[in-house]
């Protein structure tokens, strides 16, 4: 996978006006709040995603 996955909104202010930053791979800049942040993929969980449903109340 060579394509960069883009975030949909700023994690600080929620605005969608984001641009790639020159700081490096995964770095983004928000034009609305003037913050810069970096996203990083850590890896896959070995056990996968497990749900812990109690079933809830029956109607």
mmCIF file with all atom_site columns, C-alpha atoms in Angstrom:
data_model
loop_
_atom_site.group_PDB
_atom_site.id
_atom_site.type_symbol
_atom_site.label_atom_id
_atom_site.label_alt_id
_atom_site.label_comp_id
_atom_site.label_asym_id
_atom_site.label_entity_id
_atom_site.label_seq_id
_atom_site.pdbx_PDB_ins_code
_atom_site.Cartn_x
_atom_site.Cartn_y
_atom_site.Cartn_z
_atom_site.occupancy
_atom_site.B_iso_or_equiv
_atom_site.pdbx_formal_charge
_atom_site.auth_seq_id
_atom_site.auth_comp_id
_atom_site.auth_asym_id
_atom_site.auth_atom_id
_atom_site.pdbx_PDB_model_num
ATOM 1  C CA . UNK A 1 1  ? 0.000   0.000   0.000  1.00 0.00 ? 1  UNK A CA 1
ATOM 2  C CA . UNK A 1 2  ? 1.752   3.115   -1.212 1.00 0.00 ? 2  UNK A CA 1
ATOM 3  C CA . UNK A 1 3  ? -1.067  5.628   -0.949 1.00 0.00 ? 3  UNK A CA 1
ATOM 4  C CA . UNK A 1 4  ? -1.302  7.958   2.016  1.00 0.00 ? 4  UNK A CA 1
ATOM 5  C CA . UNK A 1 5  ? -4.532  7.716   3.994  1.00 0.00 ? 5  UNK A CA 1
ATOM 6  C CA . UNK A 1 6  ? -5.849  11.198  4.684  1.00 0.00 ? 6  UNK A CA 1
ATOM 7  C CA . UNK A 1 7  ? -7.681  12.182  7.884  1.00 0.00 ? 7  UNK A CA 1
ATOM 8  C CA . UNK A 1 8  ? -11.190 13.549  7.383  1.00 0.00 ? 8  UNK A CA 1
ATOM 9  C CA . UNK A 1 9  ? -11.085 16.185  10.133 1.00 0.00 ? 9  UNK A CA 1
ATOM 10 C CA . UNK A 1 10 ? -8.762  17.848  12.648 1.00 0.00 ? 10 UNK A CA 1
ATOM 11 C CA . UNK A 1 11 ? -8.623  15.920  15.963 1.00 0.00 ? 11 UNK A CA 1
ATOM 12 C CA . UNK A 1 12 ? -8.451  19.242  17.865 1.00 0.00 ? 12 UNK A CA 1
ATOM 13 C CA . UNK A 1 13 ? -11.129 21.485  16.341 1.00 0.00 ? 13 UNK A CA 1
ATOM 14 C CA . UNK A 1 14 ? -13.042 19.147  13.996 1.00 0.00 ? 14 UNK A CA 1
ATOM 15 C CA . UNK A 1 15 ? -12.562 21.318  10.910 1.00 0.00 ? 15 UNK A CA 1
ATOM 16 C CA . UNK A 1 16 ? -12.014 19.676  7.525  1.00 0.00 ? 16 UNK A CA 1
ATOM 17 C CA . UNK A 1 17 ? -9.502  22.185  6.079  1.00 0.00 ? 17 UNK A CA 1
ATOM 18 C CA . UNK A 1 18 ? -6.401  19.970  6.345  1.00 0.00 ? 18 UNK A CA 1
ATOM 19 C CA . UNK A 1 19 ? -3.216  20.010  4.300  1.00 0.00 ? 19 UNK A CA 1
ATOM 20 C CA . UNK A 1 20 ? -0.185  17.711  4.283  1.00 0.00 ? 20 UNK A CA 1
ATOM 21 C CA . UNK A 1 21 ? 2.692   19.196  6.270  1.00 0.00 ? 21 UNK A CA 1
ATOM 22 C CA . UNK A 1 22 ? 6.305   19.425  5.171  1.00 0.00 ? 22 UNK A CA 1
ATOM 23 C CA . UNK A 1 23 ? 7.396   17.976  8.542  1.00 0.00 ? 23 UNK A CA 1
ATOM 24 C CA . UNK A 1 24 ? 7.374   14.419  7.216  1.00 0.00 ? 24 UNK A CA 1
ATOM 25 C CA . UNK A 1 25 ? 5.263   11.348  6.549  1.00 0.00 ? 25 UNK A CA 1
ATOM 26 C CA . UNK A 1 26 ? 1.877   11.422  8.270  1.00 0.00 ? 26 UNK A CA 1
ATOM 27 C CA . UNK A 1 27 ? 2.124   15.088  9.286  1.00 0.00 ? 27 UNK A CA 1
ATOM 28 C CA . UNK A 1 28 ? -0.881  17.359  8.703  1.00 0.00 ? 28 UNK A CA 1
ATOM 29 C CA . UNK A 1 29 ? -1.709  21.026  9.261  1.00 0.00 ? 29 UNK A CA 1
ATOM 30 C CA . UNK A 1 30 ? -5.126  22.458  10.114 1.00 0.00 ? 30 UNK A CA 1
ATOM 31 C CA . UNK A 1 31 ? -5.803  25.874  8.564  1.00 0.00 ? 31 UNK A CA 1
ATOM 32 C CA . UNK A 1 32 ? -8.710  26.547  10.946 1.00 0.00 ? 32 UNK A CA 1
ATOM 33 C CA . UNK A 1 33 ? -6.912  26.216  14.304 1.00 0.00 ? 33 UNK A CA 1
ATOM 34 C CA . UNK A 1 34 ? -3.275  26.513  13.096 1.00 0.00 ? 34 UNK A CA 1
ATOM 35 C CA . UNK A 1 35 ? -2.275  23.215  14.705 1.00 0.00 ? 35 UNK A CA 1
ATOM 36 C CA . UNK A 1 36 ? 0.001   20.581  13.256 1.00 0.00 ? 36 UNK A CA 1
ATOM 37 C CA . UNK A 1 37 ? -0.312  16.897  14.120 1.00 0.00 ? 37 UNK A CA 1
ATOM 38 C CA . UNK A 1 38 ? 1.077   13.574  12.997 1.00 0.00 ? 38 UNK A CA 1
ATOM 39 C CA . UNK A 1 39 ? -0.715  10.265  12.421 1.00 0.00 ? 39 UNK A CA 1
ATOM 40 C CA . UNK A 1 40 ? 1.032   6.937   12.765 1.00 0.00 ? 40 UNK A CA 1
ATOM 41 C CA . UNK A 1 41 ? -0.181  3.388   12.160 1.00 0.00 ? 41 UNK A CA 1
ATOM 42 C CA . UNK A 1 42 ? 1.053   1.209   15.016 1.00 0.00 ? 42 UNK A CA 1
ATOM 43 C CA . UNK A 1 43 ? 0.050   -2.224  13.687 1.00 0.00 ? 43 UNK A CA 1
ATOM 44 C CA . UNK A 1 44 ? -2.610  -4.899  13.954 1.00 0.00 ? 44 UNK A CA 1
ATOM 45 C CA . UNK A 1 45 ? -3.752  -6.424  17.215 1.00 0.00 ? 45 UNK A CA 1
ATOM 46 C CA . UNK A 1 46 ? -2.835  -10.086 17.454 1.00 0.00 ? 46 UNK A CA 1
ATOM 47 C CA . UNK A 1 47 ? -6.188  -11.082 18.956 1.00 0.00 ? 47 UNK A CA 1
ATOM 48 C CA . UNK A 1 48 ? -8.281  -8.938  16.604 1.00 0.00 ? 48 UNK A CA 1
ATOM 49 C CA . UNK A 1 49 ? -11.294 -6.914  17.674 1.00 0.00 ? 49 UNK A CA 1
ATOM 50 C CA . UNK A 1 50 ? -13.562 -8.665  20.159 1.00 0.00 ? 50 UNK A CA 1
ATOM 51 C CA . UNK A 1 51 ? -16.959 -7.394  21.233 1.00 0.00 ? 51 UNK A CA 1
ATOM 52 C CA . UNK A 1 52 ? -18.209 -7.811  24.771 1.00 0.00 ? 52 UNK A CA 1
ATOM 53 C CA . UNK A 1 53 ? -21.983 -7.620  24.356 1.00 0.00 ? 53 UNK A CA 1
ATOM 54 C CA . UNK A 1 54 ? -24.238 -8.271  27.330 1.00 0.00 ? 54 UNK A CA 1
ATOM 55 C CA . UNK A 1 55 ? -27.251 -8.599  25.111 1.00 0.00 ? 55 UNK A CA 1
ATOM 56 C CA . UNK A 1 56 ? -29.082 -5.591  26.590 1.00 0.00 ? 56 UNK A CA 1
ATOM 57 C CA . UNK A 1 57 ? -32.673 -5.486  27.665 1.00 0.00 ? 57 UNK A CA 1
ATOM 58 C CA . UNK A 1 58 ? -35.230 -7.353  25.622 1.00 0.00 ? 58 UNK A CA 1
ATOM 59 C CA . UNK A 1 59 ? -38.183 -5.365  24.333 1.00 0.00 ? 59 UNK A CA 1
#
